Amino acid sequence: MIRTSAHHATWWKAPLVASLLGLPFLGLECRWFASHGETGAFAGVLYWACGLLALAWLLPHRRSVRTPRMALAGAGLGFALLPALWLMVATAATSTS
């Protein structure tokens, strides 16, 4: 018998927010890297971001895995934003010198 208290009704919020913010950046970064013929040094970061976001969606819908789901979604979002943030920092650093 399935207990209703173990089911987490809003399990989808953290992966949805991370996906809505991260997937456009992942798409832009993959397209930008592909236009240069390779993914460069950020290939692993992009693959990890996709994997972590997918894993955040695939975890069971129980309240006990709420923290790992939020951590995976946050890490996936962070990895998705990392190349864009690095580009902004590098641009700011080179424009000031």
PDB file of N, CA and C in Angstrom:
ATOM      1  N   MET A   1       0.840  -1.179   0.000  1.00  0.00           N
ATOM      2  CA  MET A   1       0.000   0.000   0.000  1.00  0.00           C
ATOM      3  C   MET A   1       0.886   1.243   0.000  1.00  0.00           C
ATOM      4  N   ILE A   2       0.532   2.192  -0.788  1.00  0.00           N
ATOM      5  CA  ILE A   2       1.301   3.423  -0.897  1.00  0.00           C
ATOM      6  C   ILE A   2       0.785   4.430   0.120  1.00  0.00           C
ATOM      7  N   ARG A   3       1.716   4.936   0.902  1.00  0.00           N
ATOM      8  CA  ARG A   3       1.340   5.984   1.861  1.00  0.00           C
ATOM      9  C   ARG A   3       1.321   7.320   1.146  1.00  0.00           C
ATOM     10  N   THR A   4       0.310   8.100   1.383  1.00  0.00           N
ATOM     11  CA  THR A   4       0.227   9.397   0.707  1.00  0.00           C
ATOM     12  C   THR A   4       1.166  10.418   1.332  1.00  0.00           C
ATOM     13  N   SER A   5       1.598  10.212   2.575  1.00  0.00           N
ATOM     14  CA  SER A   5       2.496  11.178   3.203  1.00  0.00           C
ATOM     15  C   SER A   5       3.895  11.125   2.606  1.00  0.00           C
ATOM     16  N   ALA A   6       4.279   9.991   1.995  1.00  0.00           N
ATOM     17  CA  ALA A   6       5.609   9.877   1.418  1.00  0.00           C
ATOM     18  C   ALA A   6       5.701  10.575   0.057  1.00  0.00           C
ATOM     19  N   HIS A   7       4.567  10.734  -0.612  1.00  0.00           N
ATOM     20  CA  HIS A   7       4.564  11.375  -1.927  1.00  0.00           C
ATOM     21  C   HIS A   7       4.727  12.880  -1.747  1.00  0.00           C
ATOM     22  N   HIS A   8       5.588  13.465  -2.541  1.00  0.00           N
ATOM     23  CA  HIS A   8       5.842  14.898  -2.475  1.00  0.00           C
ATOM     24  C   HIS A   8       5.068  15.571  -3.605  1.00  0.00           C
ATOM     25  N   ALA A   9       4.088  16.394  -3.257  1.00  0.00           N
ATOM     26  CA  ALA A   9       3.177  16.964  -4.258  1.00  0.00           C
ATOM     27  C   ALA A   9       3.856  17.976  -5.174  1.00  0.00           C
ATOM     28  N   THR A  10       4.850  18.684  -4.691  1.00  0.00           N
ATOM     29  CA  THR A  10       5.497  19.718  -5.510  1.00  0.00           C
ATOM     30  C   THR A  10       6.927  19.328  -5.854  1.00  0.00           C
ATOM     31  N   TRP A  11       7.131  18.080  -6.164  1.00  0.00           N
ATOM     32  CA  TRP A  11       8.474  17.576  -6.475  1.00  0.00           C
ATOM     33  C   TRP A  11       9.046  18.213  -7.736  1.00  0.00           C
ATOM     34  N   TRP A  12       8.224  18.696  -8.603  1.00  0.00           N
ATOM     35  CA  TRP A  12       8.626  19.163  -9.922  1.00  0.00           C
ATOM     36  C   TRP A  12       9.114  20.601  -9.951  1.00  0.00           C
ATOM     37  N   LYS A  13       8.962  21.354  -8.863  1.00  0.00           N
ATOM     38  CA  LYS A  13       9.282  22.786  -8.898  1.00  0.00           C
ATOM     39  C   LYS A  13      10.771  23.070  -9.089  1.00  0.00           C
ATOM     40  N   ALA A  14      11.630  22.424  -8.324  1.00  0.00           N
ATOM     41  CA  ALA A  14      13.079  22.695  -8.433  1.00  0.00           C
ATOM     42  C   ALA A  14      13.627  22.290  -9.800  1.00  0.00           C
ATOM     43  N   PRO A  15      13.311  21.099 -10.315  1.00  0.00           N
ATOM     44  CA  PRO A  15      13.819  20.779 -11.655  1.00  0.00           C
ATOM     45  C   PRO A  15      13.242  21.688 -12.747  1.00  0.00           C
ATOM     46  N   LEU A  16      11.994  22.116 -12.587  1.00  0.00           N
ATOM     47  CA  LEU A  16      11.390  22.975 -13.602  1.00  0.00           C
ATOM     48  C   LEU A  16      12.064  24.343 -13.646  1.00  0.00           C
ATOM     49  N   VAL A  17      12.286  24.946 -12.489  1.00  0.00           N
ATOM     50  CA  VAL A  17      12.931  26.260 -12.449  1.00  0.00           C
ATOM     51  C   VAL A  17      14.350  26.165 -13.004  1.00  0.00           C
ATOM     52  N   ALA A  18      15.101  25.142 -12.584  1.00  0.00           N
ATOM     53  CA  ALA A  18      16.468  24.977 -13.083  1.00  0.00           C
ATOM     54  C   ALA A  18      16.482  24.714 -14.583  1.00  0.00           C
ATOM     55  N   SER A  19      15.530  23.948 -15.078  1.00  0.00           N
ATOM     56  CA  SER A  19      15.474  23.652 -16.508  1.00  0.00           C
ATOM     57  C   SER A  19      15.073  24.884 -17.319  1.00  0.00           C
ATOM     58  N   LEU A  20      14.107  25.648 -16.821  1.00  0.00           N
ATOM     59  CA  LEU A  20      13.677  26.840 -17.549  1.00  0.00           C
ATOM     60  C   LEU A  20      14.789  27.879 -17.643  1.00  0.00           C
ATOM     61  N   LEU A  21      15.616  27.969 -16.623  1.00  0.00           N
ATOM     62  CA  LEU A  21      16.719  28.917 -16.650  1.00  0.00           C
ATOM     63  C   LEU A  21      17.951  28.348 -17.351  1.00  0.00           C
ATOM     64  N   GLY A  22      18.224  27.065 -17.172  1.00  0.00           N
ATOM     65  CA  GLY A  22      19.462  26.479 -17.667  1.00  0.00           C
ATOM     66  C   GLY A  22      19.441  25.997 -19.098  1.00  0.00           C
ATOM     67  N   LEU A  23      18.320  25.456 -19.562  1.00  0.00           N
ATOM     68  CA  LEU A  23      18.281  24.891 -20.911  1.00  0.00           C
ATOM     69  C   LEU A  23      18.485  25.918 -22.021  1.00  0.00           C
ATOM     70  N   PRO A  24      17.940  27.134 -21.914  1.00  0.00           N
ATOM     71  CA  PRO A  24      18.278  28.114 -22.960  1.00  0.00           C
ATOM     72  C   PRO A  24      19.771  28.428 -23.015  1.00  0.00           C
ATOM     73  N   PHE A  25      20.418  28.523 -21.851  1.00  0.00           N
ATOM     74  CA  PHE A  25      21.855  28.767 -21.837  1.00  0.00           C
ATOM     75  C   PHE A  25      22.615  27.581 -22.415  1.00  0.00           C
ATOM     76  N   LEU A  26      22.197  26.365 -22.076  1.00  0.00           N
ATOM     77  CA  LEU A  26      22.856  25.190 -22.637  1.00  0.00           C
ATOM     78  C   LEU A  26      22.722  25.148 -24.152  1.00  0.00           C
ATOM     79  N   GLY A  27      21.541  25.477 -24.652  1.00  0.00           N
ATOM     80  CA  GLY A  27      21.340  25.496 -26.095  1.00  0.00           C
ATOM     81  C   GLY A  27      22.199  26.549 -26.780  1.00  0.00           C
ATOM     82  N   LEU A  28      22.254  27.742 -26.207  1.00  0.00           N
ATOM     83  CA  LEU A  28      23.083  28.799 -26.788  1.00  0.00           C
ATOM     84  C   LEU A  28      24.562  28.448 -26.743  1.00  0.00           C
ATOM     85  N   GLU A  29      25.008  27.877 -25.611  1.00  0.00           N
ATOM     86  CA  GLU A  29      26.418  27.524 -25.483  1.00  0.00           C
ATOM     87  C   GLU A  29      26.796  26.395 -26.431  1.00  0.00           C
ATOM     88  N   CYS A  30      25.947  25.384 -26.544  1.00  0.00           N
ATOM     89  CA  CYS A  30      26.241  24.285 -27.485  1.00  0.00           C
ATOM     90  C   CYS A  30      26.278  24.791 -28.922  1.00  0.00           C
ATOM     91  N   ARG A  31      25.353  25.671 -29.255  1.00  0.00           N
ATOM     92  CA  ARG A  31      25.335  26.224 -30.615  1.00  0.00           C
ATOM     93  C   ARG A  31      26.565  27.097 -30.859  1.00  0.00           C
ATOM     94  N   TRP A  32      26.950  27.876 -29.862  1.00  0.00           N
ATOM     95  CA  TRP A  32      28.112  28.740 -30.009  1.00  0.00           C
ATOM     96  C   TRP A  32      29.392  27.924 -30.149  1.00  0.00           C
ATOM     97  N   PHE A  33      29.544  26.899 -29.308  1.00  0.00           N
ATOM     98  CA  PHE A  33      30.724  26.045 -29.401  1.00  0.00           C
ATOM     99  C   PHE A  33      30.727  25.252 -30.705  1.00  0.00           C
ATOM    100  N   ALA A  34      29.563  24.807 -31.162  1.00  0.00           N
ATOM    101  CA  ALA A  34      29.497  24.052 -32.418  1.00  0.00           C
ATOM    102  C   ALA A  34      29.838  24.929 -33.615  1.00  0.00           C
ATOM    103  N   SER A  35      29.546  26.215 -33.522  1.00  0.00           N
ATOM    104  CA  SER A  35      29.878  27.100 -34.639  1.00  0.00           C
ATOM    105  C   SER A  35      31.385  27.282 -34.785  1.00  0.00           C
ATOM    106  N   HIS A  36      32.116  26.996 -33.717  1.00  0.00           N
ATOM    107  CA  HIS A  36      33.575  27.061 -33.778  1.00  0.00           C
ATOM    108  C   HIS A  36      34.201  25.692 -34.050  1.00  0.00           C
ATOM    109  N   GLY A  37      33.374  24.690 -34.278  1.00  0.00           N
ATOM    110  CA  GLY A  37      33.870  23.386 -34.679  1.00  0.00           C
ATOM    111  C   GLY A  37      34.157  22.426 -33.538  1.00  0.00           C
ATOM    112  N   GLU A  38      34.080  22.859 -32.305  1.00  0.00           N
ATOM    113  CA  GLU A  38      34.325  21.961 -31.168  1.00  0.00           C
ATOM    114  C   GLU A  38      33.710  22.566 -29.922  1.00  0.00           C
ATOM    115  N   THR A  39      33.622  21.766 -28.873  1.00  0.00           N
ATOM    116  CA  THR A  39      33.058  22.265 -27.621  1.00  0.00           C
ATOM    117  C   THR A  39      34.112  22.860 -26.715  1.00  0.00           C
ATOM    118  N   GLY A  40      35.359  22.631 -27.002  1.00  0.00           N
ATOM    119  CA  GLY A  40      36.426  23.273 -26.253  1.00  0.00           C
ATOM    120  C   GLY A  40      36.578  22.739 -24.836  1.00  0.00           C
ATOM    121  N   ALA A  41      37.052  23.602 -23.973  1.00  0.00           N
ATOM    122  CA  ALA A  41      37.338  23.203 -22.594  1.00  0.00           C
ATOM    123  C   ALA A  41      36.067  22.999 -21.778  1.00  0.00           C
ATOM    124  N   PHE A  42      34.951  23.514 -22.250  1.00  0.00           N
ATOM    125  CA  PHE A  42      33.713  23.435 -21.478  1.00  0.00           C
ATOM    126  C   PHE A  42      32.840  22.240 -21.857  1.00  0.00           C
ATOM    127  N   ALA A  43      33.348  21.314 -22.635  1.00  0.00           N
ATOM    128  CA  ALA A  43      32.549  20.161 -23.048  1.00  0.00           C
ATOM    129  C   ALA A  43      32.079  19.354 -21.850  1.00  0.00           C
ATOM    130  N   GLY A  44      32.977  19.089 -20.925  1.00  0.00           N
ATOM    131  CA  GLY A  44      32.600  18.329 -19.736  1.00  0.00           C
ATOM    132  C   GLY A  44      31.576  19.040 -18.888  1.00  0.00           C
ATOM    133  N   VAL A  45      31.699  20.356 -18.786  1.00  0.00           N
ATOM    134  CA  VAL A  45      30.743  21.137 -17.997  1.00  0.00           C
ATOM    135  C   VAL A  45      29.357  21.072 -18.616  1.00  0.00           C
ATOM    136  N   LEU A  46      29.286  21.159 -19.933  1.00  0.00           N
ATOM    137  CA  LEU A  46      27.984  21.102 -20.601  1.00  0.00           C
ATOM    138  C   LEU A  46      27.346  19.728 -20.456  1.00  0.00           C
ATOM    139  N   TYR A  47      28.155  18.665 -20.572  1.00  0.00           N
ATOM    140  CA  TYR A  47      27.615  17.312 -20.407  1.00  0.00           C
ATOM    141  C   TYR A  47      27.164  17.065 -18.968  1.00  0.00           C
ATOM    142  N   TRP A  48      27.940  17.542 -18.010  1.00  0.00           N
ATOM    143  CA  TRP A  48      27.546  17.390 -16.609  1.00  0.00           C
ATOM    144  C   TRP A  48      26.264  18.164 -16.316  1.00  0.00           C
ATOM    145  N   ALA A  49      26.113  19.344 -16.881  1.00  0.00           N
ATOM    146  CA  ALA A  49      24.899  20.133 -16.660  1.00  0.00           C
ATOM    147  C   ALA A  49      23.675  19.387 -17.184  1.00  0.00           C
ATOM    148  N   CYS A  50      23.778  18.837 -18.382  1.00  0.00           N
ATOM    149  CA  CYS A  50      22.655  18.066 -18.941  1.00  0.00           C
ATOM    150  C   CYS A  50      22.345  16.849 -18.087  1.00  0.00           C
ATOM    151  N   GLY A  51      23.383  16.149 -17.655  1.00  0.00           N
ATOM    152  CA  GLY A  51      23.178  14.954 -16.840  1.00  0.00           C
ATOM    153  C   GLY A  51      22.570  15.260 -15.485  1.00  0.00           C
ATOM    154  N   LEU A  52      23.025  16.323 -14.845  1.00  0.00           N
ATOM    155  CA  LEU A  52      22.482  16.671 -13.530  1.00  0.00           C
ATOM    156  C   LEU A  52      21.041  17.148 -13.618  1.00  0.00           C
ATOM    157  N   LEU A  53      20.719  17.909 -14.649  1.00  0.00           N
ATOM    158  CA  LEU A  53      19.326  18.335 -14.816  1.00  0.00           C
ATOM    159  C   LEU A  53      18.417  17.133 -15.109  1.00  0.00           C
ATOM    160  N   ALA A  54      18.894  16.203 -15.913  1.00  0.00           N
ATOM    161  CA  ALA A  54      18.092  15.003 -16.199  1.00  0.00           C
ATOM    162  C   ALA A  54      17.918  14.154 -14.952  1.00  0.00           C
ATOM    163  N   LEU A  55      18.976  14.028 -14.164  1.00  0.00           N
ATOM    164  CA  LEU A  55      18.878  13.237 -12.945  1.00  0.00           C
ATOM    165  C   LEU A  55      17.944  13.875 -11.922  1.00  0.00           C
ATOM    166  N   ALA A  56      17.891  15.200 -11.888  1.00  0.00           N
ATOM    167  CA  ALA A  56      16.965  15.877 -10.978  1.00  0.00           C
ATOM    168  C   ALA A  56      15.515  15.548 -11.335  1.00  0.00           C
ATOM    169  N   TRP A  57      15.226  15.379 -12.617  1.00  0.00           N
ATOM    170  CA  TRP A  57      13.882  14.996 -13.040  1.00  0.00           C
ATOM    171  C   TRP A  57      13.590  13.526 -12.777  1.00  0.00           C
ATOM    172  N   LEU A  58      14.628  12.679 -12.805  1.00  0.00           N
ATOM    173  CA  LEU A  58      14.400  11.236 -12.731  1.00  0.00           C
ATOM    174  C   LEU A  58      14.338  10.678 -11.311  1.00  0.00           C
ATOM    175  N   LEU A  59      14.696  11.465 -10.314  1.00  0.00           N
ATOM    176  CA  LEU A  59      14.638  10.958  -8.943  1.00  0.00           C
ATOM    177  C   LEU A  59      13.197  10.634  -8.554  1.00  0.00           C
ATOM    178  N   PRO A  60      13.011   9.697  -7.619  1.00  0.00           N
ATOM    179  CA  PRO A  60      11.652   9.352  -7.194  1.00  0.00           C
ATOM    180  C   PRO A  60      10.927  10.562  -6.599  1.00  0.00           C
ATOM    181  N   HIS A  61       9.604  10.545  -6.657  1.00  0.00           N
ATOM    182  CA  HIS A  61       8.787  11.673  -6.214  1.00  0.00           C
ATOM    183  C   HIS A  61       8.445  11.561  -4.732  1.00  0.00           C
ATOM    184  N   ARG A  62       9.442  11.312  -3.915  1.00  0.00           N
ATOM    185  CA  ARG A  62       9.226  11.196  -2.470  1.00  0.00           C
ATOM    186  C   ARG A  62       9.784  12.421  -1.772  1.00  0.00           C
ATOM    187  N   ARG A  63       9.226  12.730  -0.627  1.00  0.00           N
ATOM    188  CA  ARG A  63       9.672  13.870   0.155  1.00  0.00           C
ATOM    189  C   ARG A  63      11.097  13.670   0.665  1.00  0.00           C
ATOM    190  N   SER A  64      11.508  12.438   0.864  1.00  0.00           N
ATOM    191  CA  SER A  64      12.838  12.164   1.413  1.00  0.00           C
ATOM    192  C   SER A  64      13.961  12.502   0.439  1.00  0.00           C
ATOM    193  N   VAL A  65      13.683  12.622  -0.838  1.00  0.00           N
ATOM    194  CA  VAL A  65      14.720  12.978  -1.811  1.00  0.00           C
ATOM    195  C   VAL A  65      14.561  14.411  -2.307  1.00  0.00           C
ATOM    196  N   ARG A  66      13.876  15.243  -1.518  1.00  0.00           N
ATOM    197  CA  ARG A  66      13.695  16.643  -1.893  1.00  0.00           C
ATOM    198  C   ARG A  66      15.024  17.389  -1.901  1.00  0.00           C
ATOM    199  N   THR A  67      15.846  17.181  -0.871  1.00  0.00           N
ATOM    200  CA  THR A  67      17.135  17.877  -0.795  1.00  0.00           C
ATOM    201  C   THR A  67      18.085  17.445  -1.907  1.00  0.00           C
ATOM    202  N   PRO A  68      18.263  16.147  -2.173  1.00  0.00           N
ATOM    203  CA  PRO A  68      19.116  15.780  -3.314  1.00  0.00           C
ATOM    204  C   PRO A  68      18.586  16.309  -4.649  1.00  0.00           C
ATOM    205  N   ARG A  69      17.264  16.344  -4.815  1.00  0.00           N
ATOM    206  CA  ARG A  69      16.698  16.859  -6.060  1.00  0.00           C
ATOM    207  C   ARG A  69      17.014  18.342  -6.223  1.00  0.00           C
ATOM    208  N   MET A  70      16.889  19.104  -5.141  1.00  0.00           N
ATOM    209  CA  MET A  70      17.197  20.531  -5.218  1.00  0.00           C
ATOM    210  C   MET A  70      18.690  20.754  -5.436  1.00  0.00           C
ATOM    211  N   ALA A  71      19.522  19.926  -4.810  1.00  0.00           N
ATOM    212  CA  ALA A  71      20.972  20.058  -4.990  1.00  0.00           C
ATOM    213  C   ALA A  71      21.373  19.724  -6.432  1.00  0.00           C
ATOM    214  N   LEU A  72      20.802  18.673  -6.992  1.00  0.00           N
ATOM    215  CA  LEU A  72      21.102  18.308  -8.383  1.00  0.00           C
ATOM    216  C   LEU A  72      20.625  19.384  -9.357  1.00  0.00           C
ATOM    217  N   ALA A  73      19.427  19.905  -9.115  1.00  0.00           N
ATOM    218  CA  ALA A  73      18.912  20.951  -9.993  1.00  0.00           C
ATOM    219  C   ALA A  73      19.771  22.207  -9.892  1.00  0.00           C
ATOM    220  N   GLY A  74      20.173  22.578  -8.687  1.00  0.00           N
ATOM    221  CA  GLY A  74      21.029  23.756  -8.512  1.00  0.00           C
ATOM    222  C   GLY A  74      22.406  23.569  -9.121  1.00  0.00           C
ATOM    223  N   ALA A  75      22.982  22.395  -8.957  1.00  0.00           N
ATOM    224  CA  ALA A  75      24.292  22.131  -9.553  1.00  0.00           C
ATOM    225  C   ALA A  75      24.200  22.112 -11.075  1.00  0.00           C
ATOM    226  N   GLY A  76      23.140  21.529 -11.616  1.00  0.00           N
ATOM    227  CA  GLY A  76      22.949  21.536 -13.064  1.00  0.00           C
ATOM    228  C   GLY A  76      22.795  22.949 -13.606  1.00  0.00           C
ATOM    229  N   LEU A  77      22.061  23.781 -12.880  1.00  0.00           N
ATOM    230  CA  LEU A  77      21.909  25.171 -13.286  1.00  0.00           C
ATOM    231  C   LEU A  77      23.240  25.908 -13.204  1.00  0.00           C
ATOM    232  N   GLY A  78      23.985  25.652 -12.144  1.00  0.00           N
ATOM    233  CA  GLY A  78      25.295  26.295 -12.006  1.00  0.00           C
ATOM    234  C   GLY A  78      26.244  25.901 -13.115  1.00  0.00           C
ATOM    235  N   PHE A  79      26.272  24.615 -13.458  1.00  0.00           N
ATOM    236  CA  PHE A  79      27.132  24.162 -14.552  1.00  0.00           C
ATOM    237  C   PHE A  79      26.652  24.714 -15.898  1.00  0.00           C
ATOM    238  N   ALA A  80      25.343  24.902 -16.053  1.00  0.00           N
ATOM    239  CA  ALA A  80      24.830  25.462 -17.300  1.00  0.00           C
ATOM    240  C   ALA A  80      25.215  26.934 -17.446  1.00  0.00           C
ATOM    241  N   LEU A  81      25.271  27.652 -16.342  1.00  0.00           N
ATOM    242  CA  LEU A  81      25.599  29.072 -16.387  1.00  0.00           C
ATOM    243  C   LEU A  81      27.098  29.338 -16.344  1.00  0.00           C
ATOM    244  N   LEU A  82      27.898  28.339 -16.005  1.00  0.00           N
ATOM    245  CA  LEU A  82      29.331  28.549 -15.826  1.00  0.00           C
ATOM    246  C   LEU A  82      30.038  29.103 -17.069  1.00  0.00           C
ATOM    247  N   PRO A  83      29.853  28.555 -18.267  1.00  0.00           N
ATOM    248  CA  PRO A  83      30.555  29.140 -19.426  1.00  0.00           C
ATOM    249  C   PRO A  83      30.143  30.583 -19.702  1.00  0.00           C
ATOM    250  N   ALA A  84      28.862  30.895 -19.545  1.00  0.00           N
ATOM    251  CA  ALA A  84      28.407  32.265 -19.794  1.00  0.00           C
ATOM    252  C   ALA A  84      28.978  33.215 -18.744  1.00  0.00           C
ATOM    253  N   LEU A  85      29.020  32.787 -17.488  1.00  0.00           N
ATOM    254  CA  LEU A  85      29.594  33.633 -16.440  1.00  0.00           C
ATOM    255  C   LEU A  85      31.089  33.827 -16.652  1.00  0.00           C
ATOM    256  N   TRP A  86      31.785  32.772 -17.069  1.00  0.00           N
ATOM    257  CA  TRP A  86      33.210  32.896 -17.328  1.00  0.00           C
ATOM    258  C   TRP A  86      33.456  33.876 -18.477  1.00  0.00           C
ATOM    259  N   LEU A  87      32.619  33.832 -19.500  1.00  0.00           N
ATOM    260  CA  LEU A  87      32.752  34.740 -20.629  1.00  0.00           C
ATOM    261  C   LEU A  87      32.536  36.190 -20.195  1.00  0.00           C
ATOM    262  N   MET A  88      31.560  36.433 -19.316  1.00  0.00           N
ATOM    263  CA  MET A  88      31.317  37.789 -18.834  1.00  0.00           C
ATOM    264  C   MET A  88      32.487  38.287 -17.988  1.00  0.00           C
ATOM    265  N   VAL A  89      33.036  37.437 -17.138  1.00  0.00           N
ATOM    266  CA  VAL A  89      34.179  37.831 -16.314  1.00  0.00           C
ATOM    267  C   VAL A  89      35.407  38.090 -17.175  1.00  0.00           C
ATOM    268  N   ALA A  90      35.646  37.231 -18.154  1.00  0.00           N
ATOM    269  CA  ALA A  90      36.799  37.427 -19.046  1.00  0.00           C
ATOM    270  C   ALA A  90      36.656  38.697 -19.875  1.00  0.00           C
ATOM    271  N   THR A  91      35.450  38.989 -20.324  1.00  0.00           N
ATOM    272  CA  THR A  91      35.216  40.213 -21.087  1.00  0.00           C
ATOM    273  C   THR A  91      35.428  41.442 -20.227  1.00  0.00           C
ATOM    274  N   ALA A  92      34.943  41.393 -18.987  1.00  0.00           N
ATOM    275  CA  ALA A  92      35.116  42.531 -18.083  1.00  0.00           C
ATOM    276  C   ALA A  92      36.591  42.723 -17.728  1.00  0.00           C
ATOM    277  N   ALA A  93      37.304  41.625 -17.554  1.00  0.00           N
ATOM    278  CA  ALA A  93      38.725  41.727 -17.185  1.00  0.00           C
ATOM    279  C   ALA A  93      39.566  42.264 -18.333  1.00  0.00           C
ATOM    280  N   THR A  94      39.246  41.875 -19.556  1.00  0.00           N
ATOM    281  CA  THR A  94      40.043  42.354 -20.688  1.00  0.00           C
ATOM    282  C   THR A  94      39.676  43.777 -21.094  1.00  0.00           C
ATOM    283  N   SER A  95      38.463  44.197 -20.805  1.00  0.00           N
ATOM    284  CA  SER A  95      38.078  45.554 -21.196  1.00  0.00           C
ATOM    285  C   SER A  95      38.646  46.604 -20.243  1.00  0.00           C
ATOM    286  N   THR A  96      38.968  46.212 -19.018  1.00  0.00           N
ATOM    287  CA  THR A  96      39.503  47.176 -18.067  1.00  0.00           C
ATOM    288  C   THR A  96      41.005  47.353 -18.218  1.00  0.00           C
ATOM    289  N   SER A  97      41.695  46.401 -18.816  1.00  0.00           N
ATOM    290  CA  SER A  97      43.156  46.519 -18.914  1.00  0.00           C
ATOM    291  C   SER A  97      43.626  47.082 -20.224  1.00  0.00           C
TER     292      SER A  97
END
